[in-house]
């Protein structure tokens, strides 16, 4: 039996201290650093296929240790643009 790839929901803390739930879409590596493509979801529930709202994609730097993984906003414009360019070059997935 083939194992189904289930999206992962991550709970983070926003800038104002609020809980924010995000769906992990993909992890990409650029220049020996990992970056997560995430989309905000309501609470810890995945959106259904009937939801036609466009997903807002967020890209964050991942910092992994043995015991946890944290996400950081990419504040450097050059770093952010390099990651976006790498994602766009490797993006062969059809949207729809």
JSON list of C-alpha atoms in Angstrom, two decimals:
[
{"chain": "A", "resi": 1, "resn": "UNK", "atom": "CA", "xyz": [0.00, 0.00, 0.00]},
{"chain": "A", "resi": 2, "resn": "UNK", "atom": "CA", "xyz": [1.32, 3.44, -0.93]},
{"chain": "A", "resi": 3, "resn": "UNK", "atom": "CA", "xyz": [1.75, 5.92, 1.92]},
{"chain": "A", "resi": 4, "resn": "UNK", "atom": "CA", "xyz": [-0.07, 9.20, 1.36]},
{"chain": "A", "resi": 5, "resn": "UNK", "atom": "CA", "xyz": [1.93, 12.40, 1.87]},
{"chain": "A", "resi": 6, "resn": "UNK", "atom": "CA", "xyz": [-0.07, 14.35, 4.47]},
{"chain": "A", "resi": 7, "resn": "UNK", "atom": "CA", "xyz": [0.67, 18.07, 4.82]},
{"chain": "A", "resi": 8, "resn": "UNK", "atom": "CA", "xyz": [2.08, 19.10, 8.17]},
{"chain": "A", "resi": 9, "resn": "UNK", "atom": "CA", "xyz": [0.54, 21.86, 10.30]},
{"chain": "A", "resi": 10, "resn": "UNK", "atom": "CA", "xyz": [2.99, 23.91, 12.35]},
{"chain": "A", "resi": 11, "resn": "UNK", "atom": "CA", "xyz": [2.06, 26.15, 15.26]},
{"chain": "A", "resi": 12, "resn": "UNK", "atom": "CA", "xyz": [4.22, 29.27, 15.51]},
{"chain": "A", "resi": 13, "resn": "UNK", "atom": "CA", "xyz": [4.14, 32.42, 17.59]},
{"chain": "A", "resi": 14, "resn": "UNK", "atom": "CA", "xyz": [3.54, 35.64, 15.66]},
{"chain": "A", "resi": 15, "resn": "UNK", "atom": "CA", "xyz": [5.20, 39.00, 16.18]},
{"chain": "A", "resi": 16, "resn": "UNK", "atom": "CA", "xyz": [2.45, 40.06, 18.62]},
{"chain": "A", "resi": 17, "resn": "UNK", "atom": "CA", "xyz": [2.69, 36.82, 20.64]},
{"chain": "A", "resi": 18, "resn": "UNK", "atom": "CA", "xyz": [-0.38, 35.27, 19.00]},
{"chain": "A", "resi": 19, "resn": "UNK", "atom": "CA", "xyz": [-0.57, 31.64, 17.86]},
{"chain": "A", "resi": 20, "resn": "UNK", "atom": "CA", "xyz": [-0.34, 31.26, 14.09]},
{"chain": "A", "resi": 21, "resn": "UNK", "atom": "CA", "xyz": [-0.96, 27.95, 12.34]},
{"chain": "A", "resi": 22, "resn": "UNK", "atom": "CA", "xyz": [0.84, 27.29, 9.07]},
{"chain": "A", "resi": 23, "resn": "UNK", "atom": "CA", "xyz": [0.81, 24.47, 6.55]},
{"chain": "A", "resi": 24, "resn": "UNK", "atom": "CA", "xyz": [4.29, 23.31, 5.54]},
{"chain": "A", "resi": 25, "resn": "UNK", "atom": "CA", "xyz": [4.26, 23.18, 1.74]},
{"chain": "A", "resi": 26, "resn": "UNK", "atom": "CA", "xyz": [7.88, 22.45, 0.97]},
{"chain": "A", "resi": 27, "resn": "UNK", "atom": "CA", "xyz": [11.42, 22.73, 2.29]},
{"chain": "A", "resi": 28, "resn": "UNK", "atom": "CA", "xyz": [14.12, 23.96, -0.09]},
{"chain": "A", "resi": 29, "resn": "UNK", "atom": "CA", "xyz": [17.88, 24.24, 0.42]},
{"chain": "A", "resi": 30, "resn": "UNK", "atom": "CA", "xyz": [19.76, 27.26, -0.89]},
{"chain": "A", "resi": 31, "resn": "UNK", "atom": "CA", "xyz": [23.43, 27.97, -0.13]},
{"chain": "A", "resi": 32, "resn": "UNK", "atom": "CA", "xyz": [23.52, 25.25, 2.58]},
{"chain": "A", "resi": 33, "resn": "UNK", "atom": "CA", "xyz": [20.53, 26.76, 4.43]},
{"chain": "A", "resi": 34, "resn": "UNK", "atom": "CA", "xyz": [17.00, 25.35, 4.62]},
{"chain": "A", "resi": 35, "resn": "UNK", "atom": "CA", "xyz": [13.94, 27.46, 3.91]},
{"chain": "A", "resi": 36, "resn": "UNK", "atom": "CA", "xyz": [10.29, 26.57, 4.46]},
{"chain": "A", "resi": 37, "resn": "UNK", "atom": "CA", "xyz": [7.45, 27.51, 2.16]},
{"chain": "A", "resi": 38, "resn": "UNK", "atom": "CA", "xyz": [4.42, 27.94, 4.39]},
{"chain": "A", "resi": 39, "resn": "UNK", "atom": "CA", "xyz": [0.82, 29.09, 4.10]},
{"chain": "A", "resi": 40, "resn": "UNK", "atom": "CA", "xyz": [-1.31, 30.43, 6.92]},
{"chain": "A", "resi": 41, "resn": "UNK", "atom": "CA", "xyz": [-4.32, 28.29, 7.84]},
{"chain": "A", "resi": 42, "resn": "UNK", "atom": "CA", "xyz": [-7.19, 28.78, 10.26]},
{"chain": "A", "resi": 43, "resn": "UNK", "atom": "CA", "xyz": [-6.33, 27.12, 13.55]},
{"chain": "A", "resi": 44, "resn": "UNK", "atom": "CA", "xyz": [-4.95, 23.60, 13.08]},
{"chain": "A", "resi": 45, "resn": "UNK", "atom": "CA", "xyz": [-7.32, 22.59, 10.28]},
{"chain": "A", "resi": 46, "resn": "UNK", "atom": "CA", "xyz": [-6.18, 22.07, 6.70]},
{"chain": "A", "resi": 47, "resn": "UNK", "atom": "CA", "xyz": [-8.24, 23.94, 4.10]},
{"chain": "A", "resi": 48, "resn": "UNK", "atom": "CA", "xyz": [-10.51, 21.68, 2.08]},
{"chain": "A", "resi": 49, "resn": "UNK", "atom": "CA", "xyz": [-10.19, 21.28, -1.68]},
{"chain": "A", "resi": 50, "resn": "UNK", "atom": "CA", "xyz": [-13.43, 23.26, -2.02]},
{"chain": "A", "resi": 51, "resn": "UNK", "atom": "CA", "xyz": [-11.76, 26.35, -0.56]},
{"chain": "A", "resi": 52, "resn": "UNK", "atom": "CA", "xyz": [-10.90, 28.43, -3.61]},
{"chain": "A", "resi": 53, "resn": "UNK", "atom": "CA", "xyz": [-9.09, 31.17, -1.76]},
{"chain": "A", "resi": 54, "resn": "UNK", "atom": "CA", "xyz": [-5.59, 31.84, -3.00]},
{"chain": "A", "resi": 55, "resn": "UNK", "atom": "CA", "xyz": [-2.98, 30.74, -0.52]},
{"chain": "A", "resi": 56, "resn": "UNK", "atom": "CA", "xyz": [-0.61, 33.37, 0.76]},
{"chain": "A", "resi": 57, "resn": "UNK", "atom": "CA", "xyz": [2.84, 31.79, 0.68]},
{"chain": "A", "resi": 58, "resn": "UNK", "atom": "CA", "xyz": [5.39, 32.76, 3.30]},
{"chain": "A", "resi": 59, "resn": "UNK", "atom": "CA", "xyz": [9.09, 31.89, 3.02]},
{"chain": "A", "resi": 60, "resn": "UNK", "atom": "CA", "xyz": [11.04, 31.56, 6.27]},
{"chain": "A", "resi": 61, "resn": "UNK", "atom": "CA", "xyz": [14.55, 30.43, 7.16]},
{"chain": "A", "resi": 62, "resn": "UNK", "atom": "CA", "xyz": [14.67, 27.20, 9.16]},
{"chain": "A", "resi": 63, "resn": "UNK", "atom": "CA", "xyz": [17.10, 26.76, 12.02]},
{"chain": "A", "resi": 64, "resn": "UNK", "atom": "CA", "xyz": [17.35, 23.16, 13.16]},
{"chain": "A", "resi": 65, "resn": "UNK", "atom": "CA", "xyz": [18.91, 21.77, 16.31]},
{"chain": "A", "resi": 66, "resn": "UNK", "atom": "CA", "xyz": [18.79, 18.23, 17.65]},
{"chain": "A", "resi": 67, "resn": "UNK", "atom": "CA", "xyz": [15.64, 18.95, 19.63]},
{"chain": "A", "resi": 68, "resn": "UNK", "atom": "CA", "xyz": [13.72, 21.65, 17.74]},
{"chain": "A", "resi": 69, "resn": "UNK", "atom": "CA", "xyz": [13.23, 23.63, 14.58]},
{"chain": "A", "resi": 70, "resn": "UNK", "atom": "CA", "xyz": [12.64, 27.37, 14.60]},
{"chain": "A", "resi": 71, "resn": "UNK", "atom": "CA", "xyz": [11.58, 29.68, 11.79]},
{"chain": "A", "resi": 72, "resn": "UNK", "atom": "CA", "xyz": [12.97, 33.15, 11.14]},
{"chain": "A", "resi": 73, "resn": "UNK", "atom": "CA", "xyz": [11.77, 35.95, 8.91]},
{"chain": "A", "resi": 74, "resn": "UNK", "atom": "CA", "xyz": [14.27, 36.66, 6.14]},
{"chain": "A", "resi": 75, "resn": "UNK", "atom": "CA", "xyz": [15.12, 40.33, 6.64]},
{"chain": "A", "resi": 76, "resn": "UNK", "atom": "CA", "xyz": [17.95, 40.54, 4.10]},
{"chain": "A", "resi": 77, "resn": "UNK", "atom": "CA", "xyz": [16.52, 41.44, 0.67]},
{"chain": "A", "resi": 78, "resn": "UNK", "atom": "CA", "xyz": [19.40, 39.78, -1.21]},
{"chain": "A", "resi": 79, "resn": "UNK", "atom": "CA", "xyz": [18.96, 36.52, 0.70]},
{"chain": "A", "resi": 80, "resn": "UNK", "atom": "CA", "xyz": [15.19, 36.59, 0.14]},
{"chain": "A", "resi": 81, "resn": "UNK", "atom": "CA", "xyz": [15.56, 37.29, -3.60]},
{"chain": "A", "resi": 82, "resn": "UNK", "atom": "CA", "xyz": [18.12, 34.48, -3.94]},
{"chain": "A", "resi": 83, "resn": "UNK", "atom": "CA", "xyz": [15.69, 32.02, -2.31]},
{"chain": "A", "resi": 84, "resn": "UNK", "atom": "CA", "xyz": [12.75, 33.16, -4.47]},
{"chain": "A", "resi": 85, "resn": "UNK", "atom": "CA", "xyz": [14.89, 32.85, -7.61]},
{"chain": "A", "resi": 86, "resn": "UNK", "atom": "CA", "xyz": [15.97, 29.33, -6.64]},
{"chain": "A", "resi": 87, "resn": "UNK", "atom": "CA", "xyz": [12.36, 28.33, -5.96]},
{"chain": "A", "resi": 88, "resn": "UNK", "atom": "CA", "xyz": [11.19, 29.75, -9.29]},
{"chain": "A", "resi": 89, "resn": "UNK", "atom": "CA", "xyz": [13.98, 28.01, -11.21]},
{"chain": "A", "resi": 90, "resn": "UNK", "atom": "CA", "xyz": [13.13, 24.66, -9.61]},
{"chain": "A", "resi": 91, "resn": "UNK", "atom": "CA", "xyz": [9.37, 25.08, -9.81]},
{"chain": "A", "resi": 92, "resn": "UNK", "atom": "CA", "xyz": [8.10, 22.52, -12.28]},
{"chain": "A", "resi": 93, "resn": "UNK", "atom": "CA", "xyz": [4.90, 21.76, -10.37]},
{"chain": "A", "resi": 94, "resn": "UNK", "atom": "CA", "xyz": [1.67, 22.69, -12.13]},
{"chain": "A", "resi": 95, "resn": "UNK", "atom": "CA", "xyz": [-0.70, 24.81, -10.05]},
{"chain": "A", "resi": 96, "resn": "UNK", "atom": "CA", "xyz": [-4.39, 24.10, -10.34]}
]
